[in-house]
Coordinates of C-alpha atoms in Angstrom, one line a residue:
Chain A
A1 CA -181.5 -0.5 -136.4
Q2 CA -179.1 -1.3 -139.1
S3 CA -179.4 -4.9 -139.9
V4 CA -178.7 -7.7 -142.3
S5 CA -181.3 -9.9 -143.1
Q6 CA -181.2 -13.4 -144.5
H7 CA -184.4 -14.9 -145.8
N8 CA -183.8 -18.6 -146.4
H9 CA -182.9 -20.2 -142.7
H10 CA -182.9 -23.6 -144.3
V11 CA -182.5 -24.9 -147.8
I12 CA -182.0 -28.3 -148.7
L13 CA -180.9 -29.4 -152.2
S14 CA -179.7 -32.3 -154.1
E15 CA -176.2 -32.4 -155.8
A16 CA -175.8 -30.2 -158.7
A17 CA -178.9 -28.0 -158.1
S18 CA -178.5 -24.4 -158.5
L19 CA -178.2 -22.2 -155.4
E20 CA -179.2 -18.7 -154.4
L21 CA -179.3 -17.4 -150.9
G22 CA -180.9 -14.0 -150.1
C23 CA -179.1 -11.4 -148.2
N24 CA -180.7 -7.8 -147.7
Y25 CA -179.0 -4.8 -145.9
S26 CA -180.5 -1.6 -144.4
Y27 CA -177.6 0.7 -144.9
G28 CA -177.5 3.5 -147.8
G29 CA -174.0 4.7 -147.2
T30 CA -170.8 3.3 -148.3
V31 CA -171.4 -0.5 -148.4
N32 CA -169.0 -3.3 -147.8
L33 CA -170.5 -6.9 -147.7
F34 CA -169.2 -10.1 -147.0
W35 CA -170.4 -13.7 -147.0
Y36 CA -168.8 -16.1 -144.4
V37 CA -169.3 -20.0 -144.3
Q38 CA -169.1 -22.4 -141.3
Y39 CA -168.4 -26.0 -142.4
P40 CA -169.6 -28.6 -139.9
G41 CA -166.7 -28.7 -137.0
Q42 CA -164.8 -25.9 -138.3
H43 CA -164.6 -22.3 -137.8
L44 CA -166.2 -19.5 -139.3
Q45 CA -164.2 -18.3 -142.5
L46 CA -164.8 -15.8 -145.4
L47 CA -166.3 -16.9 -148.7
L48 CA -166.0 -13.8 -150.5
K49 CA -166.2 -9.9 -149.9
Y50 CA -167.5 -6.7 -152.0
F51 CA -165.8 -3.5 -151.5
S52 CA -166.2 -1.5 -154.6
G53 CA -165.8 -2.1 -158.5
D54 CA -167.6 -5.0 -160.3
P55 CA -170.7 -5.8 -158.3
L56 CA -170.4 -9.5 -159.4
V57 CA -167.9 -10.9 -157.0
K58 CA -166.3 -14.3 -157.2
G59 CA -165.2 -16.3 -154.0
I60 CA -163.9 -19.7 -153.1
K61 CA -165.4 -22.9 -154.0
G62 CA -167.2 -21.8 -157.2
F63 CA -169.3 -19.2 -155.1
E64 CA -170.2 -15.7 -156.2
A65 CA -172.4 -13.0 -155.1
E66 CA -174.0 -9.9 -157.1
F67 CA -174.3 -6.5 -155.2
I68 CA -177.3 -4.8 -156.4
K69 CA -177.5 -1.5 -154.7
S70 CA -181.1 -0.6 -156.0
K71 CA -182.3 -3.7 -154.0
F72 CA -179.8 -3.4 -151.1
S73 CA -179.2 -7.1 -152.0
F74 CA -176.2 -9.2 -152.1
N75 CA -177.3 -12.8 -152.8
L76 CA -175.0 -15.4 -152.7
R77 CA -175.1 -18.1 -156.0
K78 CA -173.5 -21.6 -156.9
P79 CA -174.4 -22.9 -160.3
S80 CA -174.1 -26.6 -159.3
V81 CA -173.9 -27.3 -155.4
Q82 CA -171.8 -30.2 -154.0
W83 CA -172.3 -32.3 -151.0
S84 CA -169.4 -30.5 -149.5
D85 CA -171.0 -27.2 -149.6
T86 CA -173.3 -28.5 -146.7
A87 CA -172.7 -25.7 -144.1
E88 CA -173.9 -22.7 -142.5
Y89 CA -173.8 -19.3 -144.6
F90 CA -173.6 -16.0 -143.0
C91 CA -174.2 -12.5 -144.6
A92 CA -172.4 -9.7 -142.7
A93 CA -171.6 -5.9 -143.2
P94 CA -169.8 -3.4 -140.9
Y95 CA -172.1 -0.6 -139.6
H96 CA -170.7 2.7 -138.2
S97 CA -172.0 3.3 -134.7
S98 CA -172.7 6.3 -133.0
G99 CA -169.2 6.0 -131.2
G100 CA -167.6 6.3 -134.3
S101 CA -166.8 2.5 -134.9
Y102 CA -167.5 0.0 -137.5
I103 CA -169.5 -2.6 -135.9
P104 CA -169.7 -6.0 -137.9
T105 CA -173.2 -7.2 -138.2
F106 CA -174.2 -10.6 -139.3
G107 CA -177.4 -12.1 -140.7
R108 CA -179.0 -15.0 -138.6
G109 CA -177.6 -17.2 -141.1
T110 CA -178.8 -20.0 -143.4
S111 CA -178.3 -23.7 -143.2
L112 CA -177.7 -25.7 -146.2
I113 CA -178.0 -29.4 -146.6
V114 CA -176.9 -30.9 -149.8
H115 CA -177.9 -34.6 -150.4
P116 CA -175.7 -36.6 -152.6
Chain B
D1 CA -151.4 -23.6 -136.3
T2 CA -151.2 -19.9 -136.5
G3 CA -154.7 -19.2 -136.4
V4 CA -156.7 -17.6 -133.8
S5 CA -157.0 -19.7 -130.7
Q6 CA -159.4 -19.7 -127.9
D7 CA -159.3 -21.3 -124.5
P8 CA -161.0 -23.3 -123.1
R9 CA -163.0 -24.7 -126.0
H10 CA -165.8 -25.8 -123.6
K11 CA -166.9 -24.8 -120.1
I12 CA -169.6 -26.0 -118.0
T13 CA -170.5 -23.9 -114.9
K14 CA -173.0 -23.4 -112.2
R15 CA -175.3 -20.2 -112.1
G16 CA -173.8 -17.5 -110.0
Q17 CA -170.1 -18.4 -111.0
N18 CA -167.9 -16.3 -112.8
V19 CA -165.9 -17.5 -115.9
T20 CA -163.0 -16.4 -117.9
F21 CA -162.2 -17.0 -121.4
R22 CA -159.2 -16.1 -123.4
C23 CA -158.5 -15.2 -127.2
D24 CA -155.1 -15.4 -128.7
P25 CA -155.4 -13.7 -132.2
I26 CA -153.3 -14.0 -135.1
S27 CA -149.7 -12.6 -134.5
E28 CA -149.6 -8.9 -135.4
H29 CA -153.5 -8.4 -135.7
N30 CA -154.3 -5.3 -134.2
R31 CA -158.0 -5.6 -133.8
L32 CA -159.6 -8.2 -132.1
Y33 CA -163.4 -8.8 -131.7
W34 CA -165.7 -10.9 -129.1
Y35 CA -168.9 -12.2 -130.2
R36 CA -171.8 -14.2 -128.8
Q37 CA -173.6 -16.7 -130.8
T38 CA -176.7 -18.6 -129.8
L39 CA -178.4 -21.5 -131.8
G40 CA -179.7 -20.5 -134.8
Q41 CA -178.3 -17.1 -134.9
G42 CA -175.4 -15.3 -136.6
P43 CA -172.5 -14.0 -134.3
E44 CA -173.6 -10.8 -132.2
F45 CA -170.8 -8.5 -131.6
L46 CA -169.9 -7.7 -128.4
T47 CA -167.0 -5.6 -128.1
Y48 CA -163.6 -4.9 -129.8
F49 CA -160.0 -3.6 -129.4
Q50 CA -157.6 -1.9 -131.3
N51 CA -154.4 -2.7 -129.8
E52 CA -154.9 -2.5 -126.0
A53 CA -157.6 0.2 -126.5
Q54 CA -161.2 -0.9 -126.1
L55 CA -163.0 1.1 -128.7
E56 CA -166.7 -0.3 -128.6
K57 CA -168.3 -1.7 -125.6
S58 CA -171.7 -0.2 -125.7
R59 CA -172.7 -3.6 -127.2
L60 CA -171.6 -5.8 -124.2
L61 CA -174.8 -7.5 -123.0
S62 CA -174.6 -6.1 -119.2
D63 CA -172.1 -5.0 -116.7
R64 CA -171.7 -8.5 -115.8
F65 CA -169.6 -8.8 -119.1
S66 CA -166.1 -7.3 -119.3
A67 CA -163.3 -7.7 -121.8
E68 CA -159.5 -7.0 -121.6
R69 CA -156.6 -6.8 -123.8
P70 CA -153.6 -5.5 -121.6
K71 CA -150.8 -5.8 -123.6
G72 CA -152.4 -5.6 -127.0
S73 CA -151.9 -9.4 -127.8
F74 CA -154.2 -11.9 -126.0
S75 CA -157.6 -10.7 -124.7
T76 CA -159.9 -12.2 -121.9
L77 CA -163.6 -11.9 -121.6
E78 CA -165.0 -12.3 -118.4
I79 CA -168.5 -12.8 -117.4
Q80 CA -169.8 -12.4 -113.6
R81 CA -172.4 -14.1 -111.9
T82 CA -173.4 -16.2 -114.8
E83 CA -177.1 -16.8 -115.6
Q84 CA -178.7 -19.8 -117.6
G85 CA -179.2 -17.2 -120.6
D86 CA -175.4 -16.8 -121.0
S87 CA -175.3 -20.4 -122.3
A88 CA -174.0 -19.7 -125.7
M89 CA -170.9 -20.0 -128.1
Y90 CA -168.5 -16.9 -127.8
L91 CA -166.1 -16.3 -130.6
C92 CA -163.0 -14.3 -131.0
A93 CA -161.9 -12.9 -134.1
S94 CA -159.0 -10.8 -135.4
N95 CA -157.9 -8.6 -138.5
P96 CA -154.9 -6.7 -139.1
G97 CA -156.8 -3.6 -138.7
R98 CA -155.2 -1.8 -141.6
T99 CA -158.5 -0.6 -142.8
R100 CA -162.0 -0.1 -141.6
Y101 CA -163.6 -3.0 -143.3
N102 CA -161.0 -6.0 -143.0
E103 CA -162.6 -9.6 -143.1
Q104 CA -162.8 -11.2 -139.9
F105 CA -160.5 -14.2 -139.0
F106 CA -162.4 -16.6 -136.3
G107 CA -161.2 -18.9 -133.7
P108 CA -163.1 -22.0 -132.8
G109 CA -165.0 -20.5 -130.2
T110 CA -165.8 -21.3 -126.3
R111 CA -169.1 -23.0 -125.6
L112 CA -170.3 -22.1 -122.4
T113 CA -173.0 -24.0 -120.6
V114 CA -174.4 -22.5 -117.5
L115 CA -176.6 -25.0 -115.4

């Protein structure tokens, strides 16, 4: 089955540390990839997305992600995290179902805690 | 607030009861999605609508789950004969539907607890 894998389920960092969260997808066709974030007590919201073009994508709040087709990866990075980056992070990709629909598929998420 | 809204935000019910959740998407968003999220997991796709048409329902968890969007605006998700395993957060999302790969705009969710 097509899937999205996030390898780091819990990450704890100190402020100013660098962050990289792994995401791998299992689909070899046209790729569209997303990172969503859920801050404590808030809705899931889009952090960044890749559709085509430059494989290095920049999102909100200083986050970026790099699409590496050969590795089926879309890792999320931030050079220097802040306490306010404490949140759950989800990688997602739409998969083509046998019925012809595109089904949004999410990884299980990474819980990031940043200590001040 | 013009975002996606869900009602109720919390629902506690006894096993065997039926429950219904409502989702109001962002105005003029043609697509509406339902997800289930359990602790430590990402959102799990259940079903989605393009206007009033339900285009994918093979992922609904059992025949106890059903969803409607009769006028292409708000949607309801019903769970009949609830079981303790149905306890979860039920999320709704919408998007304009102009392309196949639109981002999802999520609501706050309805947390269901089945006793």
